[in-house]
Each structure stands twice: as C-alpha cells, then as structure tokens.
Short mmCIF file of C-alpha atoms in Angstrom, two decimals:
data_model
loop_
_atom_site.label_atom_id
_atom_site.label_comp_id
_atom_site.label_asym_id
_atom_site.label_seq_id
_atom_site.Cartn_x
_atom_site.Cartn_y
_atom_site.Cartn_z
CA MET A 1 -11.18 -0.20 12.69
CA CYS A 2 -11.06 2.15 9.77
CA HIS A 3 -11.22 -0.54 6.86
CA SER A 4 -12.93 -4.03 6.73
CA ASP A 5 -11.53 -6.75 4.71
CA ALA A 6 -13.73 -5.88 1.64
CA SER A 7 -12.09 -2.21 1.67
CA ARG A 8 -9.48 -1.64 -1.23
CA PRO A 9 -7.60 1.46 -1.86
CA PRO A 10 -8.46 3.57 -4.89
CA ALA A 11 -6.15 3.26 -8.14
CA PRO A 12 -3.09 5.60 -8.64
CA PRO A 13 -3.30 7.94 -11.47
CA ARG A 14 0.15 6.39 -13.18
CA PHE A 15 0.45 2.19 -13.50
CA GLY A 16 3.58 0.36 -13.97
CA GLU A 17 4.63 -3.37 -13.67
CA VAL A 18 5.02 -4.55 -10.13
CA VAL A 19 7.70 -7.51 -10.05
CA GLU A 20 7.74 -8.53 -6.31
CA GLN A 21 5.03 -9.00 -3.81
CA SER A 22 5.47 -10.91 -0.79
CA PHE A 23 4.87 -11.46 3.06
CA LEU A 24 8.07 -11.37 5.17
CA THR A 25 8.87 -11.31 8.85
CA LEU A 26 11.11 -8.26 10.02
CA THR A 27 13.27 -8.30 12.94
CA ALA A 28 13.70 -4.73 15.08
CA SER A 29 16.55 -3.82 16.77
CA ASP A 30 15.09 -5.04 20.02
CA GLY A 31 14.73 -8.66 18.65
CA ASN A 32 10.92 -8.18 18.30
CA GLU A 33 9.83 -10.21 15.04
CA PHE A 34 6.83 -8.82 13.05
CA ALA A 35 4.82 -9.38 9.82
CA ALA A 36 5.26 -7.09 6.86
CA TYR A 37 4.42 -7.14 2.93
CA PHE A 38 6.90 -5.97 0.41
CA ALA A 39 5.66 -4.55 -3.09
CA ALA A 40 8.32 -3.29 -5.56
CA PRO A 41 7.90 -1.55 -8.99
CA ALA A 42 9.88 -3.10 -12.09
CA GLU A 43 11.68 0.27 -12.47
CA SER A 44 14.11 1.39 -9.88
CA PRO A 45 12.16 3.53 -7.06
CA ARG A 46 13.32 6.82 -6.46
CA CYS A 47 11.46 7.02 -3.23
CA GLY A 48 9.98 4.51 -0.62
CA VAL A 49 7.07 4.16 1.49
CA VAL A 50 6.59 2.42 4.69
CA ILE A 51 2.74 2.26 5.90
CA LEU A 52 1.52 1.96 9.18
CA PRO A 53 -1.96 0.83 9.21
CA ASP A 54 -5.15 1.31 11.17
CA VAL A 55 -6.19 0.26 14.61
CA ARG A 56 -6.64 -3.49 13.40
CA GLY A 57 -2.97 -3.72 12.45
CA LEU A 58 -1.70 -5.42 8.87
CA HIS A 59 -4.85 -6.35 7.03
CA PRO A 60 -5.88 -6.88 3.26
CA TYR A 61 -6.31 -2.98 2.80
CA TYR A 62 -2.87 -2.15 3.44
CA VAL A 63 -1.44 -5.04 1.53
CA ALA A 64 -3.26 -3.43 -1.48
CA LEU A 65 -2.05 -0.24 -0.90
CA ALA A 66 1.38 -1.36 -0.67
CA ASP A 67 0.69 -2.96 -4.15
CA ARG A 68 -0.64 0.18 -5.42
CA PHE A 69 2.43 2.58 -4.23
CA ALA A 70 4.32 -0.20 -6.36
CA GLU A 71 2.04 0.16 -9.35
CA ALA A 72 2.77 4.26 -9.10
CA GLY A 73 6.74 3.51 -9.26
CA LEU A 74 7.44 3.24 -5.48
CA ALA A 75 8.93 0.65 -3.39
CA ALA A 76 6.54 -0.02 -0.53
CA VAL A 77 6.40 -2.22 2.92
CA ALA A 78 3.40 -2.29 5.14
CA TYR A 79 3.99 -3.57 8.37
CA ASP A 80 2.09 -4.80 11.75
CA PHE A 81 2.70 -3.06 15.01
CA TYR A 82 1.11 -5.33 17.36
CA ALA A 83 3.78 -8.47 17.63
CA ARG A 84 5.31 -7.66 20.75
CA THR A 85 1.71 -8.70 22.54
CA ALA A 86 -0.05 -10.47 19.85
CA GLY A 87 2.68 -12.23 17.72
CA VAL A 88 2.84 -12.58 14.01
CA PRO A 89 -0.62 -13.59 12.76
CA GLU A 90 -1.14 -16.90 10.84
CA GLY A 91 -1.40 -15.89 7.05
CA PHE A 92 0.71 -12.50 8.36
CA MET A 93 -2.51 -10.39 8.47
CA ARG A 94 -4.90 -9.91 11.34
CA ALA A 95 -8.27 -11.21 10.89
CA GLU A 96 -11.54 -9.01 10.86
CA ASP A 97 -12.39 -10.30 14.16
CA PHE A 98 -9.05 -9.53 16.12
CA VAL A 99 -9.55 -7.76 19.26
CA TRP A 100 -6.94 -4.73 19.03
CA GLU A 101 -7.90 -2.67 21.48
CA PRO A 102 -5.61 -4.27 24.04
CA HIS A 103 -2.71 -4.66 21.89
CA ARG A 104 -3.14 -0.74 20.86
CA ASP A 105 -3.17 0.30 24.32
CA ALA A 106 0.14 -1.88 25.25
CA SER A 107 1.84 -0.57 22.13
CA THR A 108 4.66 2.24 22.63
CA GLN A 109 5.82 5.00 20.52
CA PRO A 110 9.36 3.50 20.67
CA GLY A 111 8.24 0.04 19.69
CA ILE A 112 6.30 1.35 16.52
CA ASP A 113 9.28 3.48 15.49
CA ASP A 114 11.58 0.72 15.99
CA ASP A 115 9.69 -1.73 13.73
CA ALA A 116 9.34 1.36 11.23
CA LEU A 117 13.31 1.53 11.18
CA ALA A 118 13.25 -2.15 10.50
CA ALA A 119 11.09 -1.41 7.49
CA ILE A 120 12.90 1.40 6.25
CA ASN A 121 16.13 -0.51 6.13
CA TYR A 122 14.65 -3.18 4.40
CA LEU A 123 13.42 -1.16 1.70
CA ARG A 124 16.88 0.35 1.45
CA SER A 125 18.41 -2.95 1.41
CA ARG A 126 16.44 -3.94 -1.42
CA THR A 127 16.80 -0.75 -3.40
CA SER A 128 19.19 1.71 -2.62
CA PRO A 129 20.94 2.64 0.75
CA THR A 130 20.35 6.26 0.24
CA LEU A 131 16.66 6.00 -1.04
CA PRO A 132 14.25 8.70 0.23
CA VAL A 133 11.75 7.11 2.52
CA ILE A 134 8.15 8.42 4.02
CA THR A 135 6.08 7.02 6.48
CA LEU A 136 2.37 6.93 5.76
CA GLY A 137 -0.41 6.06 8.08
CA PHE A 138 -4.09 5.72 8.64
CA CYS A 139 -5.96 6.35 11.65
CA PHE A 140 -3.82 5.16 14.80
CA GLY A 141 -1.14 4.73 12.26
CA GLY A 142 -1.62 8.27 10.65
CA SER A 143 -1.04 9.77 14.40
CA GLN A 144 2.02 8.04 14.56
CA THR A 145 3.44 9.01 11.29
CA TRP A 146 2.54 13.02 12.22
CA ARG A 147 4.39 12.22 15.48
CA GLN A 148 7.59 10.89 13.58
CA SER A 149 8.11 14.23 11.86
CA ALA A 150 9.74 15.36 15.23
CA GLY A 151 11.56 11.86 15.61
CA ASP A 152 14.96 10.39 14.79
CA LEU A 153 13.61 8.06 12.19
CA PRO A 154 15.63 8.67 8.95
CA ILE A 155 12.77 9.88 6.87
CA ALA A 156 12.04 12.10 4.12
CA GLY A 157 8.51 13.04 5.14
CA ALA A 158 5.17 11.95 6.66
CA VAL A 159 1.79 11.64 5.52
CA GLY A 160 -1.32 10.92 7.75
CA PHE A 161 -4.86 9.87 6.87
CA TYR A 162 -7.44 10.69 9.63
CA GLY A 163 -5.24 10.55 12.59
CA ARG A 164 -5.79 11.92 16.05
CA PRO A 165 -4.19 15.00 17.07
CA SER A 166 -4.10 13.92 20.57
CA LEU A 167 -1.93 11.05 19.99
CA VAL A 168 0.60 13.24 18.48
CA GLY A 169 1.15 15.02 21.76
CA ASP A 170 4.31 17.29 22.42
CA ALA A 171 6.00 16.28 19.28
CA ALA A 172 3.83 18.65 17.59
CA ASN A 173 5.98 21.35 18.82
CA HIS A 174 9.04 19.62 17.58
CA ALA A 175 8.06 18.54 14.05
CA SER A 176 10.56 19.43 11.57
CA LYS A 177 10.24 16.95 8.42
CA PRO A 178 7.40 17.48 5.66
CA VAL A 179 3.97 16.60 6.30
CA ILE A 180 0.84 15.81 4.66
CA MET A 181 -2.06 15.71 6.47
CA ILE A 182 -5.42 14.05 4.91
CA ILE A 183 -8.57 15.32 6.69
CA ALA A 184 -12.04 14.05 6.56
CA GLY A 185 -14.52 16.92 7.04
CA GLU A 186 -16.86 14.78 8.83
CA ASP A 187 -14.77 12.71 10.67
CA PHE A 188 -16.30 13.28 14.14
CA GLY A 189 -13.59 11.05 15.97
CA THR A 190 -11.05 13.76 14.81
CA PRO A 191 -12.83 17.05 14.87
CA LEU A 192 -11.50 19.77 11.95
CA PRO A 193 -10.46 22.24 14.51
CA GLU A 194 -8.12 20.03 16.33
CA GLN A 195 -6.78 18.90 12.91
CA LEU A 196 -6.18 22.57 11.95
CA ALA A 197 -4.64 23.62 15.05
CA LEU A 198 -2.06 20.54 14.93
CA ALA A 199 -1.15 21.57 11.49
CA GLU A 200 -0.39 25.22 13.19
CA THR A 201 1.89 23.80 15.84
CA MET A 202 3.87 21.59 13.47
CA ARG A 203 4.26 24.91 11.10
CA ALA A 204 5.39 26.81 14.18
CA ALA A 205 7.71 24.18 15.09
CA GLY A 206 9.49 24.32 11.84
CA ALA A 207 7.71 21.59 9.86
CA GLU A 208 6.44 22.08 6.09
CA VAL A 209 2.71 20.96 6.45
CA GLU A 210 0.23 20.54 3.77
CA ALA A 211 -2.91 20.01 5.21
CA TYR A 212 -5.71 18.99 2.74
CA VAL A 213 -9.51 19.01 4.04
CA TYR A 214 -12.12 16.96 2.11
CA ASP A 215 -15.47 18.79 3.60
CA GLY A 216 -18.19 16.31 4.23
CA ALA A 217 -16.03 13.41 3.73
CA PRO A 218 -15.90 10.56 6.50
CA HIS A 219 -13.44 8.59 8.11
CA SER A 220 -11.97 5.91 5.85
CA PHE A 221 -13.17 7.93 2.65
CA PHE A 222 -10.14 6.76 0.73
CA ASP A 223 -11.64 3.71 -0.52
CA ARG A 224 -12.40 2.59 -4.06
CA SER A 225 -16.19 1.32 -2.94
CA PHE A 226 -16.88 5.24 -1.92
CA ALA A 227 -18.27 6.36 -5.27
CA ASP A 228 -19.30 9.95 -4.05
CA TRP A 229 -15.40 10.63 -3.17
CA THR A 230 -13.96 9.13 -6.48
CA ASP A 231 -12.74 12.74 -7.35
CA ALA A 232 -11.59 13.49 -3.61
CA CYS A 233 -9.40 10.24 -3.54
CA ALA A 234 -7.91 11.24 -7.00
CA ASP A 235 -6.82 14.41 -5.43
CA VAL A 236 -5.21 12.63 -2.53
CA TRP A 237 -3.23 10.63 -4.95
CA ASP A 238 -2.30 13.57 -6.89
CA HIS A 239 -1.11 15.38 -3.40
CA VAL A 240 0.77 12.16 -2.26
CA LEU A 241 2.60 11.49 -5.32
CA ALA A 242 3.75 14.98 -5.87
CA PHE A 243 5.00 14.89 -2.34
CA THR A 244 7.09 11.75 -2.88
CA ASP A 245 8.38 12.96 -6.50
CA ARG A 246 9.58 16.12 -4.71
CA LEU A 247 11.43 14.14 -2.16
CA SER A 248 12.61 11.58 -4.72
CA VAL A 249 16.49 11.21 -5.81
#
C-alpha cells in the first residue's frame, strides 16, 4: 500500500474554486458497478484527469487528489478497480485494513480499462464530449496508466507515479500516447534501471516520454507530510500541469 488514510497530496501551485465534490457509482460496459469520486472546478475545464489509485483501491488520499486537480482547474474522477471481486465498499472507499492482495491478483487489464472508459465518459458527460482526458496512476495504478499509452482508450496522455515496469509488459513496445514517469530514486520495489529501460522502450515504440527521477526519494514521496520532499513535490506538480496544459483544448 502506498498511502495511509493520514496521507494527503501536496497543494498544486494554482488554486481555484471547486464547485462539486461527490461520490458516485459508475457502470462499465460489462455491467460492473464501481465506486468513484468526482470533483469539478468553477471554471470550465480544458482537460480532465482519471485517477487510478494504488493497490488498496479508492481511499482518502485519492479523493483529496481529485479535489487538488479541481483546485488547479481540471475536472477529475478517481475510481476503485476492485468492484468485480470486492463489490462497492461502504462509504465508497476501501478501509485501511482492506485485504487487497487477492483482489489485485484477480483484476484484469480489460476490466481496469473498461472502468477507466466509464470514468472518461462520465467526465465528458459533465463537461464537453471532446474534453482531452489523461489517466494518472500511483503504484499499481501507475503501472496501468503507462500500459494504457498503448491501448485503445480515448486518452490524450498518461502519467504514472512509481509504477512497476514488469506490469506494463509487452504494451511498452506499442506505446503511442504521451507519457510522464515520476520515479522515486530510492524506491527499491521499482529499481531505477528498470524504470529508465521502460522509458527507452516506450520511446522506441513512438511515444513521447518524460521521465523525471527524484534522487533519494522514497516510494510515495508525493505527500504533504514529507517535508524533505516539498521541492520535489512542487516540481512534480509543475511537470504534470504543464503536461495537461499542453494537451488542453
């Protein structure tokens, strides 16, 4: 698990009014009903974000992250990818003691992508049918977003924080959509050489890849309580928002 219930994302460099914050249940094309959270800015967004959480699924950190993106002017949906085996959790979020391992192991790439598509469609139904949308994920979710650079999802780009390259698999050889990789230099679960090799593979496939390495940073450093990484967190926000600004309509 990347983040505890006490974790919260750092504030973005720009701040605006958030006019909607709501939990909801979305339905994928195969009928799967799953928990999600929607946050919208006061001004019409020019880009949207679908957030794929860490291995625990949807929990308070990612709800707060959706709010942060809305503060920065983007519409956001964070969703839970375990409903097919674990159902919709009470209160829409996974508890800190949720046993996620069997549900992660039972999850499938088509299921994760089908849910992501439902989240994308919801964002566009609430904003504009042509809204550019990126997927952005952490840990297990970060691996999935990098993989989605190669898929058929109607996304403008993909951002992954401390993902596991092995979970991207052969999709790396077919990556085509722009990618950002946020890499923690001291994340021993995802060694730096593997991360850089993945970046090169995706570039060779034709994707534009921005790989940012934060030397000495631990897994899950993008957290407002990590005082030593305040500057790194600010830098991450700058890169991610420059990416969404570039892809915006």
